[in-house]
PDB file of C-alpha atoms in Angstrom:
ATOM      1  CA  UNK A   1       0.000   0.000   0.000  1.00 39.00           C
ATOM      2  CA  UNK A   2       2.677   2.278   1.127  1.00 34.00           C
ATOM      3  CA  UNK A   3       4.646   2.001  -2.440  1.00 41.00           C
ATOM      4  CA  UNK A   4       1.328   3.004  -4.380  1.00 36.00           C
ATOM      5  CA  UNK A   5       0.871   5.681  -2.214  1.00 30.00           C
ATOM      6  CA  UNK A   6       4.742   6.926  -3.353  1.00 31.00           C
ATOM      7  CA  UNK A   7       4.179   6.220  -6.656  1.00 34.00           C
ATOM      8  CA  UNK A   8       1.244   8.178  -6.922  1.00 35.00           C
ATOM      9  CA  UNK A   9       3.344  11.148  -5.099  1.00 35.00           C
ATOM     10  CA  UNK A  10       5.806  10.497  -7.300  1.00 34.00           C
ATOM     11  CA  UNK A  11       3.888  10.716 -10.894  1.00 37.00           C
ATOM     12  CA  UNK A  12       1.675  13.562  -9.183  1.00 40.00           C
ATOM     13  CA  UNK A  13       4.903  15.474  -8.639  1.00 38.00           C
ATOM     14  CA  UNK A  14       6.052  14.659 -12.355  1.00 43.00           C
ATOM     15  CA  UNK A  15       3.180  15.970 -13.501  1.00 47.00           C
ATOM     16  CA  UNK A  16       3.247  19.355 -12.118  1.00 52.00           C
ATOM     17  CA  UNK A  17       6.794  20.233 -13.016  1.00 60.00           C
ATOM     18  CA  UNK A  18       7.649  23.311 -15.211  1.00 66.00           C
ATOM     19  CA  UNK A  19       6.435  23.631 -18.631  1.00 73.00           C
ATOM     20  CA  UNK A  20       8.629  24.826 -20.813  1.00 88.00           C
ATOM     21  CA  UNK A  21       6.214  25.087 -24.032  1.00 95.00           C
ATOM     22  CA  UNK A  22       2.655  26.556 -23.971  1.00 97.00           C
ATOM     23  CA  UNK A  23       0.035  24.704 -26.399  1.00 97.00           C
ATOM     24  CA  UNK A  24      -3.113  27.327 -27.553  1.00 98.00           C
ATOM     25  CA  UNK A  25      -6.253  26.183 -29.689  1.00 97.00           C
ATOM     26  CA  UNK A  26      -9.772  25.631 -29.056  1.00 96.00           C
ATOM     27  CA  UNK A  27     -12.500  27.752 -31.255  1.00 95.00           C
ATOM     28  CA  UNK A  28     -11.135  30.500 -33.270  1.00 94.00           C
ATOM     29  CA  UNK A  29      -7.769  30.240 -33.312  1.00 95.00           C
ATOM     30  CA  UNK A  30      -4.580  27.556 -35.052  1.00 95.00           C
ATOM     31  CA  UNK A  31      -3.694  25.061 -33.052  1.00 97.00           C
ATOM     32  CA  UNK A  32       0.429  25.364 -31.771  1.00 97.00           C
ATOM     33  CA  UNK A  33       2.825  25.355 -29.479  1.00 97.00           C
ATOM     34  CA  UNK A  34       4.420  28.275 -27.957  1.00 97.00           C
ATOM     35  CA  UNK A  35       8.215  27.806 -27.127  1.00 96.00           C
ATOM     36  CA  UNK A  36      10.095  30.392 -24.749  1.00 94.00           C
ATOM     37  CA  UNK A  37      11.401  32.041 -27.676  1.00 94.00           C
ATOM     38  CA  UNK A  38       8.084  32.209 -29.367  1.00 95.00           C
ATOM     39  CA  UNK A  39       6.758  34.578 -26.148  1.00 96.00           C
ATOM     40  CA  UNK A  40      10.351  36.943 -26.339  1.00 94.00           C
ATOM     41  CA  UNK A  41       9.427  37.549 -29.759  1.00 94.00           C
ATOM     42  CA  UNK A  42       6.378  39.533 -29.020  1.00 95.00           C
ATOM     43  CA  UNK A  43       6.880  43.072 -27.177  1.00 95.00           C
ATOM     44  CA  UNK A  44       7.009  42.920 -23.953  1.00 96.00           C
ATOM     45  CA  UNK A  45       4.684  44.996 -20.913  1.00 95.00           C
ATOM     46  CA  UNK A  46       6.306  46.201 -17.537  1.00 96.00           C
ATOM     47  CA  UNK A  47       3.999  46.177 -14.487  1.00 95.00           C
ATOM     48  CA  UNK A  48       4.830  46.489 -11.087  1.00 95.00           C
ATOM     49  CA  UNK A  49       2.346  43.911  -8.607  1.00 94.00           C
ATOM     50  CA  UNK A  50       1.773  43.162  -4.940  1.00 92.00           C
ATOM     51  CA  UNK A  51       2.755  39.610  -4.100  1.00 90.00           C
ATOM     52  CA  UNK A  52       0.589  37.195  -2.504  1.00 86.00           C
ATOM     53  CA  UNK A  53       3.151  38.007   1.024  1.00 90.00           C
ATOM     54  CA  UNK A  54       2.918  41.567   0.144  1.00 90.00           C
ATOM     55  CA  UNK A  55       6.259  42.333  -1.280  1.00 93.00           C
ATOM     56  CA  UNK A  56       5.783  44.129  -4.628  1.00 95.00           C
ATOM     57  CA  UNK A  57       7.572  42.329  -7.911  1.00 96.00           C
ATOM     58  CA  UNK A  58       8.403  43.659 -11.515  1.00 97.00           C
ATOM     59  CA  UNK A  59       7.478  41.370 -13.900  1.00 97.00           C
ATOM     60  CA  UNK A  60       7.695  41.275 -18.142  1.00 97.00           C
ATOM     61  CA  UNK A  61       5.587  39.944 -20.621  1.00 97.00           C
ATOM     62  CA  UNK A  62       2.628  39.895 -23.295  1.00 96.00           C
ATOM     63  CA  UNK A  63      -0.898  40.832 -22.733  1.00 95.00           C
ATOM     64  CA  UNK A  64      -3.158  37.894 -23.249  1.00 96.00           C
ATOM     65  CA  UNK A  65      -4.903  39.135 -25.909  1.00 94.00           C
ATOM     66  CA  UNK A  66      -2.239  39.681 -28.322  1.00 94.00           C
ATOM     67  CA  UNK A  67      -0.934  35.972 -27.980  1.00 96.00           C
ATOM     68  CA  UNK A  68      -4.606  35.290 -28.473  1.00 96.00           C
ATOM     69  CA  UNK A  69      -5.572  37.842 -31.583  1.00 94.00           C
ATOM     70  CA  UNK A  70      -1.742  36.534 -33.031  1.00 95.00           C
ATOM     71  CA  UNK A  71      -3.318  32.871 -32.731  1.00 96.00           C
ATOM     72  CA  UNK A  72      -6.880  34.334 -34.909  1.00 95.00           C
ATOM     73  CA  UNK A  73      -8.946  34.992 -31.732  1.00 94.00           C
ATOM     74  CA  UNK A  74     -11.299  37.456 -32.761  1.00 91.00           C
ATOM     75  CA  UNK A  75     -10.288  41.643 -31.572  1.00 86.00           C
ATOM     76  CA  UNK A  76     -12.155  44.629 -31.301  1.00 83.00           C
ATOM     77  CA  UNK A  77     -15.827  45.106 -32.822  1.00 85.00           C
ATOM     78  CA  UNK A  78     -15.203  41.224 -33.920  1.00 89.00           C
ATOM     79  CA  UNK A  79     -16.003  40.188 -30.427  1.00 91.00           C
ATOM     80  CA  UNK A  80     -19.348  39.700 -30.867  1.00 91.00           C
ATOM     81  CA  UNK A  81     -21.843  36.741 -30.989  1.00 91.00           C
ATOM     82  CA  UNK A  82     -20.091  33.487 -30.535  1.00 92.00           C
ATOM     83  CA  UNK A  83     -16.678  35.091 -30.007  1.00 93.00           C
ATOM     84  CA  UNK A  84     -18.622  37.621 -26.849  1.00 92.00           C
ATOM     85  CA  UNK A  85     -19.699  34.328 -24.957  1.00 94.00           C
ATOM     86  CA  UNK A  86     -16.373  32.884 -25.834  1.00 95.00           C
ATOM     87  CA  UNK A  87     -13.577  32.624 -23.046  1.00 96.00           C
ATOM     88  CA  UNK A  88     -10.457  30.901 -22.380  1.00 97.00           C
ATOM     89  CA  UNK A  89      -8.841  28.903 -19.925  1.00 98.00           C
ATOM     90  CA  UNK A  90      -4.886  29.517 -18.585  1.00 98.00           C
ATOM     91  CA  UNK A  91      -4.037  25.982 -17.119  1.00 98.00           C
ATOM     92  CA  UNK A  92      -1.072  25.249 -15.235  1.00 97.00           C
ATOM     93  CA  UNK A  93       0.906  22.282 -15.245  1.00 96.00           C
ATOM     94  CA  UNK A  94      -0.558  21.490 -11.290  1.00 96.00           C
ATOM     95  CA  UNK A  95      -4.062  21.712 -13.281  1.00 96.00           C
ATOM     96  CA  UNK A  96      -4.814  24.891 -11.723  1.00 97.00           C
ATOM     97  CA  UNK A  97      -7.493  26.737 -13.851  1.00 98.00           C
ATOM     98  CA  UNK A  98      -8.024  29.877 -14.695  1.00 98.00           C
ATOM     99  CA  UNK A  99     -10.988  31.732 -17.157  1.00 97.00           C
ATOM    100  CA  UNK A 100     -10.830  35.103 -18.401  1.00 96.00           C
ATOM    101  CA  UNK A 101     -13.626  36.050 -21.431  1.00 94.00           C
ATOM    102  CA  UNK A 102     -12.475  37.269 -24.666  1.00 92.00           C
ATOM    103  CA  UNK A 103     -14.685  40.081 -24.243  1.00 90.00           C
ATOM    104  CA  UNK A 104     -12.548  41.234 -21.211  1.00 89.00           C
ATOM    105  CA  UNK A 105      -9.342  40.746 -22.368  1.00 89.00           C
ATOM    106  CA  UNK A 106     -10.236  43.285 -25.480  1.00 76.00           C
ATOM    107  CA  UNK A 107     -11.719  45.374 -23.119  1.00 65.00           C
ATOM    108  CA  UNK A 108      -9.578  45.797 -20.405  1.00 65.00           C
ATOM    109  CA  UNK A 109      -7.737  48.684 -18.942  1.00 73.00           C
ATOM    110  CA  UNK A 110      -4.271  48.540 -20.589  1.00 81.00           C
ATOM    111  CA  UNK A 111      -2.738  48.595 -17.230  1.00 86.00           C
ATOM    112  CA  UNK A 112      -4.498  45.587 -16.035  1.00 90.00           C
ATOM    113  CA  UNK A 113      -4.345  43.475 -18.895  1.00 91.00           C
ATOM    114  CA  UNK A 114      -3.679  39.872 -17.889  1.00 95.00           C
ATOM    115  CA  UNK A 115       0.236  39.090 -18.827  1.00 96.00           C
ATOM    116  CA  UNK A 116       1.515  35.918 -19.984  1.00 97.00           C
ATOM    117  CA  UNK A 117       5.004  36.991 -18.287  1.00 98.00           C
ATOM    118  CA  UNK A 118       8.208  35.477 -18.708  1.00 97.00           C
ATOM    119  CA  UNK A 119      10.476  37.250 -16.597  1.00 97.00           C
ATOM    120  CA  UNK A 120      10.705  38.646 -13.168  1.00 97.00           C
ATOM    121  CA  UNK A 121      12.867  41.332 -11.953  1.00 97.00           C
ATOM    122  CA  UNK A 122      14.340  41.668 -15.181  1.00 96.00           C
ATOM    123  CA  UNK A 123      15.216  37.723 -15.423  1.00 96.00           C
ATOM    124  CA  UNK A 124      13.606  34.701 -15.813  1.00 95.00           C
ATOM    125  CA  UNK A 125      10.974  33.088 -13.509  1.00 95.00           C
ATOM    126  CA  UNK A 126      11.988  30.797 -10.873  1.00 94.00           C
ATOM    127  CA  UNK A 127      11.575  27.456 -10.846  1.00 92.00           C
ATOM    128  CA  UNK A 128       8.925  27.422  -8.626  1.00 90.00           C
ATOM    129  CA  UNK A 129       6.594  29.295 -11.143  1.00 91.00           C
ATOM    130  CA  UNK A 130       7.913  27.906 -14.174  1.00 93.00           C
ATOM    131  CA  UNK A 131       8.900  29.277 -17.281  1.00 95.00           C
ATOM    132  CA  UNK A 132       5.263  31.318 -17.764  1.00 97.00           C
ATOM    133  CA  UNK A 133       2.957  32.860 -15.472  1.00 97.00           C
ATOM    134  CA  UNK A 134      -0.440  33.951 -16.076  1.00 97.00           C
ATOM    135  CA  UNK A 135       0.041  37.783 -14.079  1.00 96.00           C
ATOM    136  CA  UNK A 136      -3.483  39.417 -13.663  1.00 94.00           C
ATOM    137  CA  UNK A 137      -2.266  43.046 -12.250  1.00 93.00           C
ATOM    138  CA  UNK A 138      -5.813  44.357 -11.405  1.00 90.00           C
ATOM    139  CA  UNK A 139      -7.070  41.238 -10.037  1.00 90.00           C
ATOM    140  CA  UNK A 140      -7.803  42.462  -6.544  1.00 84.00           C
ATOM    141  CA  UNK A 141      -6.926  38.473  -5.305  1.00 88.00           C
ATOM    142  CA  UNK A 142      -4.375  36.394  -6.933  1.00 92.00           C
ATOM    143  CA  UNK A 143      -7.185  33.648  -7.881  1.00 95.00           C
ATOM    144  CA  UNK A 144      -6.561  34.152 -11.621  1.00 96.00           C
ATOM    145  CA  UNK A 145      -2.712  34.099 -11.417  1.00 96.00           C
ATOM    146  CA  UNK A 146      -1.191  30.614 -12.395  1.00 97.00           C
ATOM    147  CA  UNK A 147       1.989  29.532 -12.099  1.00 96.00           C
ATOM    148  CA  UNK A 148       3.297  27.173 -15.282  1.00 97.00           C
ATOM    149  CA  UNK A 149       1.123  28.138 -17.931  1.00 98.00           C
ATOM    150  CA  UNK A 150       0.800  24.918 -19.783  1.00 97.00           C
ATOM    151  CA  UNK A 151      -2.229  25.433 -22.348  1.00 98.00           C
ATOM    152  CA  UNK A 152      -4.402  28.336 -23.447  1.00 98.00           C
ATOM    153  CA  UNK A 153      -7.771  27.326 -25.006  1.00 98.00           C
ATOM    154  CA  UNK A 154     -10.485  29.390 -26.347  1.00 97.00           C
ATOM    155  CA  UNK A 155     -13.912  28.139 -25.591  1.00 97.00           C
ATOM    156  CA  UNK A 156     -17.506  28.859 -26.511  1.00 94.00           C
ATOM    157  CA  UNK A 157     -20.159  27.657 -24.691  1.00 93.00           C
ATOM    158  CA  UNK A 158     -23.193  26.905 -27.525  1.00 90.00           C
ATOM    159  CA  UNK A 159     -25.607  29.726 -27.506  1.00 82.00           C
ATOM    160  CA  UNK A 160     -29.725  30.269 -26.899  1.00 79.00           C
ATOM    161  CA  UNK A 161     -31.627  27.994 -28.655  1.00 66.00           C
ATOM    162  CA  UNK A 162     -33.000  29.356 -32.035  1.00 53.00           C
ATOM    163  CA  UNK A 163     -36.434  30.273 -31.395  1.00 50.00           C
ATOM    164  CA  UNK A 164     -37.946  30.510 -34.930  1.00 49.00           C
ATOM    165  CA  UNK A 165     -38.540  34.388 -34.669  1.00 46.00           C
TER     166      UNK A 165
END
């Protein structure tokens, strides 16, 4: 019993280790795989955040919605029908979840733009957060923030029934 309980630690642990590639799709947008080098490519954001202990951090990276828009997510007065009840989901490695709508991530305040961010302080993450972290700078709690960002897929939920009028 006590060696299924360590294997199960064991492959849990495996499975929650950094990710060092980010995979988008879902509706609207190409299917890939984001490498580290993929996300430098794209201009970076600075933006200065409280910490969960309450230190404050400098972190780098690209909003959301351009990684989203570069993948054919819909932008600006093209969020609408499908794409407006669309969202997508940030999932870490741990398979911690997080949902932001397409709607909001065209819509929000430039300065609180959710950040796919690469680098802390001016370097790159530590281990502990893996190569990419979902950074939500307005979020007034940290319950959108997720540590090795392992996927990002866009999904619509089906709509309201037609009803013949």
């Amino acid at each position: 019993m006590m060696r299924a309980l360590l294997l199960l630690a064991l492959i849990a642990t495996l499975g929650a280790g950094p990710s060092v590639t980010i995979t988008v799709g879902g509706a609207f947008v190409r299917a890939e795989t984001l490498s580290a080098a993929d996300v430098a490519h794209w201009p970076h954001v600075g933006v200065s955040v409280v910490e969960h202990d309450g230190t404050t951090a400098q972190y780098s990276g690209v909003p959301l919605a351009v990684i989203l828009h570069d993948a054919g997510a819909p932008t600006g007065d093209a969020v609408k029908g499908a794409a407006a009840r669309s969202y997508v989901t940030v999932a870490g490695t741990d398979g911690y979840i997080a949902t932001y709508s397409l709607a909001e991530l065209d819509t929000t305040e430039h300065r609180c733009a959710p950040l796919l961010v690469d680098q802390r302080e001016g370097a790159p993450l530590a281990a502990a957060l893996g190569a990419f972290r979902l950074v939500a700078p307005c979020d007034r709690i940290q319950a959108r923030w997720v540590r090795n960002v392992a996927s990002l897929t866009v999904v619509t939920p089906p709509g309201p029934a037609s009803s013949g009028m």
